[in-house]
PDB file of C-alpha atoms in Angstrom:
ATOM      1  CA  MET A 148       0.243  -8.302 -29.430  1.00 62.00           C
ATOM      2  CA  LEU A 149      -0.553  -5.989 -32.250  1.00 77.00           C
ATOM      3  CA  ARG A 150      -4.270  -6.078 -33.090  1.00 85.00           C
ATOM      4  CA  SER A 151      -5.856  -5.011 -36.252  1.00 94.00           C
ATOM      5  CA  THR A 152      -9.495  -4.581 -37.778  1.00 97.00           C
ATOM      6  CA  TYR A 153     -10.559  -6.682 -40.656  1.00 97.00           C
ATOM      7  CA  VAL A 154     -13.634  -7.055 -42.751  1.00 97.00           C
ATOM      8  CA  ALA A 155     -14.634 -10.585 -44.125  1.00 97.00           C
ATOM      9  CA  ILE A 156     -16.761 -10.422 -47.264  1.00 96.00           C
ATOM     10  CA  LEU A 157     -18.671 -13.656 -47.842  1.00 93.00           C
ATOM     11  CA  ARG A 158     -19.892 -14.548 -51.213  1.00 88.00           C
ATOM     12  CA  GLY A 159     -23.288 -16.198 -51.882  1.00 77.00           C
ATOM     13  CA  ILE A 160     -24.957 -16.423 -48.486  1.00 79.00           C
ATOM     14  CA  ASN A 161     -28.503 -15.591 -47.925  1.00 63.00           C
ATOM     15  CA  VAL A 162     -29.113 -15.025 -51.639  1.00 62.00           C
ATOM     16  CA  SER A 163     -32.438 -16.394 -53.108  1.00 57.00           C
ATOM     17  CA  GLY A 164     -32.933 -18.762 -50.136  1.00 60.00           C
ATOM     18  CA  HIS A 165     -29.481 -20.474 -50.601  1.00 68.00           C
ATOM     19  CA  ASN A 166     -26.749 -20.874 -48.084  1.00 72.00           C
ATOM     20  CA  LEU A 167     -28.750 -19.453 -45.281  1.00 76.00           C
ATOM     21  CA  ILE A 168     -26.729 -18.212 -42.325  1.00 88.00           C
ATOM     22  CA  LYS A 169     -28.275 -16.068 -39.645  1.00 89.00           C
ATOM     23  CA  MET A 170     -25.966 -13.185 -38.799  1.00 90.00           C
ATOM     24  CA  PRO A 171     -26.112 -13.872 -34.918  1.00 92.00           C
ATOM     25  CA  ALA A 172     -24.932 -17.432 -35.689  1.00 93.00           C
ATOM     26  CA  LEU A 173     -22.120 -16.121 -37.857  1.00 94.00           C
ATOM     27  CA  VAL A 174     -20.936 -13.751 -35.188  1.00 94.00           C
ATOM     28  CA  SER A 175     -21.040 -16.506 -32.597  1.00 96.00           C
ATOM     29  CA  LEU A 176     -19.008 -18.834 -34.827  1.00 96.00           C
ATOM     30  CA  LEU A 177     -16.380 -16.213 -35.393  1.00 96.00           C
ATOM     31  CA  GLU A 178     -16.194 -15.422 -31.714  1.00 96.00           C
ATOM     32  CA  LYS A 179     -15.625 -18.976 -30.919  1.00 96.00           C
ATOM     33  CA  GLU A 180     -12.792 -18.945 -33.466  1.00 95.00           C
ATOM     34  CA  GLY A 181     -11.139 -16.149 -31.314  1.00 94.00           C
ATOM     35  CA  PHE A 182     -12.103 -13.123 -33.328  1.00 96.00           C
ATOM     36  CA  GLU A 183     -13.216 -10.158 -31.112  1.00 95.00           C
ATOM     37  CA  ASP A 184     -15.760  -7.365 -31.346  1.00 96.00           C
ATOM     38  CA  CYS A 185     -17.560  -9.147 -34.192  1.00 96.00           C
ATOM     39  CA  LYS A 186     -20.193  -7.113 -36.017  1.00 95.00           C
ATOM     40  CA  THR A 187     -22.179  -7.755 -39.200  1.00 94.00           C
ATOM     41  CA  TYR A 188     -23.590  -5.308 -41.718  1.00 94.00           C
ATOM     42  CA  ILE A 189     -26.695  -6.325 -43.589  1.00 89.00           C
ATOM     43  CA  GLN A 190     -27.543 -10.027 -44.330  1.00 80.00           C
ATOM     44  CA  SER A 191     -25.247 -10.597 -47.237  1.00 78.00           C
ATOM     45  CA  GLY A 192     -22.197 -11.552 -45.345  1.00 87.00           C
ATOM     46  CA  ASN A 193     -20.126  -8.645 -44.246  1.00 94.00           C
ATOM     47  CA  VAL A 194     -18.447  -9.198 -40.970  1.00 96.00           C
ATOM     48  CA  LEU A 195     -16.218  -6.741 -39.103  1.00 97.00           C
ATOM     49  CA  PHE A 196     -13.931  -7.871 -36.308  1.00 97.00           C
ATOM     50  CA  ASN A 197     -10.667  -7.377 -34.452  1.00 96.00           C
ATOM     51  CA  THR A 198      -7.866  -9.797 -34.039  1.00 94.00           C
ATOM     52  CA  GLU A 199      -4.096 -10.120 -33.876  1.00 92.00           C
ATOM     53  CA  LYS A 200      -2.423  -8.782 -37.029  1.00 90.00           C
ATOM     54  CA  ALA A 201      -2.250 -11.686 -39.604  1.00 89.00           C
ATOM     55  CA  ASP A 202      -2.106 -12.293 -43.285  1.00 91.00           C
ATOM     56  CA  GLU A 203      -5.535 -11.750 -44.896  1.00 94.00           C
ATOM     57  CA  GLN A 204      -5.296 -15.022 -46.958  1.00 93.00           C
ATOM     58  CA  LYS A 205      -4.725 -16.980 -43.782  1.00 95.00           C
ATOM     59  CA  VAL A 206      -7.670 -15.328 -41.895  1.00 96.00           C
ATOM     60  CA  SER A 207      -9.870 -15.886 -44.942  1.00 96.00           C
ATOM     61  CA  ALA A 208      -8.987 -19.660 -45.063  1.00 96.00           C
ATOM     62  CA  ARG A 209      -9.659 -19.970 -41.307  1.00 96.00           C
ATOM     63  CA  ILE A 210     -13.176 -18.423 -41.648  1.00 96.00           C
ATOM     64  CA  LYS A 211     -13.933 -20.375 -44.662  1.00 96.00           C
ATOM     65  CA  THR A 212     -13.077 -23.579 -42.935  1.00 97.00           C
ATOM     66  CA  ALA A 213     -15.054 -22.659 -39.851  1.00 96.00           C
ATOM     67  CA  ILE A 214     -18.175 -21.883 -41.937  1.00 94.00           C
ATOM     68  CA  GLU A 215     -17.805 -25.121 -43.769  1.00 95.00           C
ATOM     69  CA  ASN A 216     -17.476 -27.089 -40.630  1.00 96.00           C
ATOM     70  CA  ALA A 217     -20.334 -25.295 -38.812  1.00 94.00           C
ATOM     71  CA  PHE A 218     -22.909 -24.887 -41.562  1.00 93.00           C
ATOM     72  CA  GLY A 219     -21.784 -27.328 -44.305  1.00 92.00           C
ATOM     73  CA  TYR A 220     -21.493 -24.438 -46.904  1.00 91.00           C
ATOM     74  CA  ASP A 221     -18.414 -23.958 -49.153  1.00 91.00           C
ATOM     75  CA  VAL A 222     -18.515 -20.199 -49.127  1.00 92.00           C
ATOM     76  CA  PRO A 223     -15.852 -18.024 -50.628  1.00 92.00           C
ATOM     77  CA  VAL A 224     -14.415 -15.493 -48.140  1.00 95.00           C
ATOM     78  CA  ILE A 225     -12.348 -12.611 -48.917  1.00 96.00           C
ATOM     79  CA  VAL A 226     -10.780 -10.703 -45.887  1.00 97.00           C
ATOM     80  CA  LEU A 227      -9.507  -7.058 -46.121  1.00 97.00           C
ATOM     81  CA  SER A 228      -7.703  -5.076 -43.482  1.00 96.00           C
ATOM     82  CA  LEU A 229      -9.191  -1.684 -42.647  1.00 96.00           C
ATOM     83  CA  ALA A 230      -6.163  -0.135 -44.535  1.00 95.00           C
ATOM     84  CA  ALA A 231      -6.899  -2.187 -47.605  1.00 96.00           C
ATOM     85  CA  LEU A 232     -10.615  -1.347 -47.402  1.00 97.00           C
ATOM     86  CA  ARG A 233      -9.860   2.296 -46.914  1.00 96.00           C
ATOM     87  CA  SER A 234      -7.570   2.248 -49.977  1.00 96.00           C
ATOM     88  CA  VAL A 235     -10.354   0.764 -52.021  1.00 96.00           C
ATOM     89  CA  LEU A 236     -12.641   3.681 -50.972  1.00 94.00           C
ATOM     90  CA  GLU A 237     -10.018   6.350 -51.728  1.00 94.00           C
ATOM     91  CA  GLN A 238      -9.042   4.941 -55.146  1.00 94.00           C
ATOM     92  CA  ASN A 239     -12.238   4.698 -57.048  1.00 93.00           C
ATOM     93  CA  PRO A 240     -11.352   5.992 -60.471  1.00 92.00           C
ATOM     94  CA  PHE A 241     -14.985   6.554 -61.284  1.00 92.00           C
ATOM     95  CA  LEU A 242     -15.363   9.123 -58.501  1.00 88.00           C
ATOM     96  CA  GLU A 243     -11.899  10.650 -59.089  1.00 76.00           C
ATOM     97  CA  LEU A 244     -12.122  11.029 -62.867  1.00 71.00           C
ATOM     98  CA  GLN A 245     -15.705  10.973 -63.990  1.00 69.00           C
ATOM     99  CA  HIS A 246     -17.689  11.922 -60.794  1.00 71.00           C
ATOM    100  CA  GLU A 247     -20.280   9.144 -61.542  1.00 72.00           C
ATOM    101  CA  ASP A 248     -23.508   8.615 -59.642  1.00 84.00           C
ATOM    102  CA  ILE A 249     -22.514   6.481 -56.640  1.00 89.00           C
ATOM    103  CA  THR A 250     -25.846   4.480 -56.894  1.00 92.00           C
ATOM    104  CA  LYS A 251     -24.391   3.014 -60.090  1.00 94.00           C
ATOM    105  CA  LEU A 252     -21.009   2.142 -58.629  1.00 96.00           C
ATOM    106  CA  HIS A 253     -19.764  -1.134 -57.321  1.00 97.00           C
ATOM    107  CA  ALA A 254     -16.556  -2.792 -56.149  1.00 98.00           C
ATOM    108  CA  THR A 255     -15.647  -6.415 -57.116  1.00 98.00           C
ATOM    109  CA  PHE A 256     -13.263  -7.757 -54.596  1.00 98.00           C
ATOM    110  CA  LEU A 257     -10.905 -10.384 -56.003  1.00 97.00           C
ATOM    111  CA  SER A 258      -9.124 -13.031 -53.840  1.00 95.00           C
ATOM    112  CA  GLU A 259      -5.825 -12.047 -55.511  1.00 95.00           C
ATOM    113  CA  ILE A 260      -4.371  -9.809 -58.112  1.00 96.00           C
ATOM    114  CA  PRO A 261      -5.375 -11.373 -61.422  1.00 96.00           C
ATOM    115  CA  ASP A 262      -3.036 -12.238 -64.209  1.00 95.00           C
ATOM    116  CA  LYS A 263      -2.443  -9.196 -66.343  1.00 94.00           C
ATOM    117  CA  GLU A 264      -2.677 -11.111 -69.616  1.00 95.00           C
ATOM    118  CA  ALA A 265      -5.989 -12.687 -68.677  1.00 96.00           C
ATOM    119  CA  PHE A 266      -7.374  -9.300 -67.710  1.00 96.00           C
ATOM    120  CA  GLY A 267      -6.112  -7.852 -70.928  1.00 94.00           C
ATOM    121  CA  LYS A 268      -8.072 -10.214 -72.952  1.00 95.00           C
ATOM    122  CA  ILE A 269     -11.350  -8.741 -71.603  1.00 96.00           C
ATOM    123  CA  ASP A 270     -12.651  -6.399 -74.277  1.00 95.00           C
ATOM    124  CA  GLY A 271     -14.387  -3.672 -72.317  1.00 94.00           C
ATOM    125  CA  ASP A 272     -16.168  -2.289 -75.328  1.00 95.00           C
ATOM    126  CA  LYS A 273     -18.300  -5.423 -75.606  1.00 96.00           C
ATOM    127  CA  TYR A 274     -20.034  -4.618 -72.349  1.00 96.00           C
ATOM    128  CA  LYS A 275     -20.832  -0.998 -72.773  1.00 95.00           C
ATOM    129  CA  PRO A 276     -22.519   1.016 -71.349  1.00 96.00           C
ATOM    130  CA  ASP A 277     -21.024  -0.751 -68.371  1.00 96.00           C
ATOM    131  CA  GLU A 278     -17.471   0.069 -67.586  1.00 96.00           C
ATOM    132  CA  PHE A 279     -14.770  -1.500 -65.333  1.00 97.00           C
ATOM    133  CA  ILE A 280     -11.400  -0.576 -64.081  1.00 96.00           C
ATOM    134  CA  LEU A 281      -8.948  -2.862 -62.277  1.00 97.00           C
ATOM    135  CA  VAL A 282      -6.879  -1.401 -59.489  1.00 96.00           C
ATOM    136  CA  GLY A 283      -4.806  -4.093 -57.645  1.00 95.00           C
ATOM    137  CA  ASN A 284      -7.312  -6.903 -56.642  1.00 96.00           C
ATOM    138  CA  THR A 285     -10.349  -4.663 -56.888  1.00 98.00           C
ATOM    139  CA  ILE A 286     -12.434  -4.135 -60.015  1.00 98.00           C
ATOM    140  CA  TYR A 287     -14.408  -0.877 -59.907  1.00 97.00           C
ATOM    141  CA  LEU A 288     -17.693  -1.048 -61.793  1.00 97.00           C
ATOM    142  CA  PHE A 289     -19.910   1.574 -63.348  1.00 96.00           C
ATOM    143  CA  CYS A 290     -23.318   0.026 -64.268  1.00 96.00           C
ATOM    144  CA  PRO A 291     -25.626   2.799 -65.519  1.00 95.00           C
ATOM    145  CA  ASP A 292     -28.479   0.350 -66.032  1.00 94.00           C
ATOM    146  CA  GLY A 293     -27.942  -1.344 -62.546  1.00 93.00           C
ATOM    147  CA  TYR A 294     -25.792  -4.328 -61.353  1.00 94.00           C
ATOM    148  CA  GLY A 295     -28.647  -6.682 -61.997  1.00 92.00           C
ATOM    149  CA  ARG A 296     -28.477  -6.240 -65.648  1.00 94.00           C
ATOM    150  CA  THR A 297     -24.733  -6.265 -66.210  1.00 96.00           C
ATOM    151  CA  LYS A 298     -22.782  -9.251 -67.636  1.00 96.00           C
ATOM    152  CA  LEU A 299     -19.802  -8.033 -65.502  1.00 97.00           C
ATOM    153  CA  ASN A 300     -20.878 -10.085 -62.504  1.00 96.00           C
ATOM    154  CA  ASN A 301     -18.944 -12.286 -60.117  1.00 95.00           C
ATOM    155  CA  ASN A 302     -19.108 -15.439 -62.360  1.00 95.00           C
ATOM    156  CA  PHE A 303     -17.959 -13.328 -65.397  1.00 97.00           C
ATOM    157  CA  PHE A 304     -14.788 -12.253 -63.571  1.00 98.00           C
ATOM    158  CA  GLU A 305     -14.074 -15.618 -61.954  1.00 96.00           C
ATOM    159  CA  ASN A 306     -14.485 -17.364 -65.231  1.00 96.00           C
ATOM    160  CA  LYS A 307     -12.264 -14.878 -67.146  1.00 97.00           C
ATOM    161  CA  LEU A 308      -9.633 -14.348 -64.351  1.00 97.00           C
ATOM    162  CA  LYS A 309      -9.712 -17.653 -62.521  1.00 96.00           C
ATOM    163  CA  VAL A 310      -9.914 -15.912 -59.069  1.00 96.00           C
ATOM    164  CA  THR A 311     -12.680 -15.708 -56.472  1.00 95.00           C
ATOM    165  CA  ALA A 312     -14.842 -12.521 -56.870  1.00 96.00           C
ATOM    166  CA  THR A 313     -17.551 -10.968 -54.683  1.00 95.00           C
ATOM    167  CA  THR A 314     -19.192  -7.619 -55.402  1.00 96.00           C
ATOM    168  CA  ARG A 315     -20.674  -4.893 -53.062  1.00 96.00           C
ATOM    169  CA  ASN A 316     -22.430  -1.750 -54.101  1.00 95.00           C
ATOM    170  CA  TRP A 317     -20.624   1.490 -53.311  1.00 96.00           C
ATOM    171  CA  LYS A 318     -23.030   2.430 -50.424  1.00 95.00           C
ATOM    172  CA  THR A 319     -22.004  -0.874 -48.751  1.00 96.00           C
ATOM    173  CA  VAL A 320     -18.174  -0.070 -49.253  1.00 97.00           C
ATOM    174  CA  VAL A 321     -18.617   3.228 -47.689  1.00 96.00           C
ATOM    175  CA  GLU A 322     -20.452   1.980 -44.782  1.00 96.00           C
ATOM    176  CA  LEU A 323     -18.034  -0.908 -44.202  1.00 97.00           C
ATOM    177  CA  VAL A 324     -15.205   1.580 -44.066  1.00 97.00           C
ATOM    178  CA  ARG A 325     -17.039   3.749 -41.559  1.00 96.00           C
ATOM    179  CA  LEU A 326     -17.999   0.810 -39.366  1.00 96.00           C
ATOM    180  CA  ALA A 327     -14.455  -0.592 -39.569  1.00 96.00           C
ATOM    181  CA  GLU A 328     -12.985   2.732 -38.454  1.00 95.00           C
ATOM    182  CA  ALA A 329     -15.317   2.816 -35.526  1.00 94.00           C
ATOM    183  CA  LEU A 330     -14.486  -0.751 -34.644  1.00 94.00           C
ATOM    184  CA  SER A 331     -10.743   0.021 -34.765  1.00 92.00           C
ATOM    185  CA  THR A 332     -11.099   2.477 -31.935  1.00 87.00           C
ATOM    186  CA  GLN A 333     -12.442  -0.298 -29.666  1.00 76.00           C
ATOM    187  CA  GLN A 334      -9.063  -2.187 -29.721  1.00 64.00           C
TER     188      GLN A 334
END
């Protein structure tokens, strides 16, 4: 059977004392669900694993259901293959075009490609100096005053685009790719 490496990015766990899930418990749960070589990165819900090649949406739904059954939390889960995550890393327009400070860069992962019309209604000039660029189902963010001060947060994009969103800083994206590449060699 063909195996692949995936990263599950959970939204809203271990934030301000809400939806507390210890990472060893999350790893144990996913291993019980049949995922292999499970590893976490930091406490905010990034899980890397190997499993048979499958549709990311189906894997996401499976993990979401397992978390709800085990911990009682309705946690949005976005699953990316190693190839998709590597593509996010390689396509950052703020690095390619503007060479921005990576400490000011973030990636907002969307559960699906948003409606073009809905995205087109967002007037980027209203949110300056923050900037955003949509590529597929990823919104690249440049927040010169920090992500904590931007209005371009997960709730903003979810309300405007009617899709699930979760954001990671650029350092985390880079590290997730590095860890996923290492994990893929364990298959």
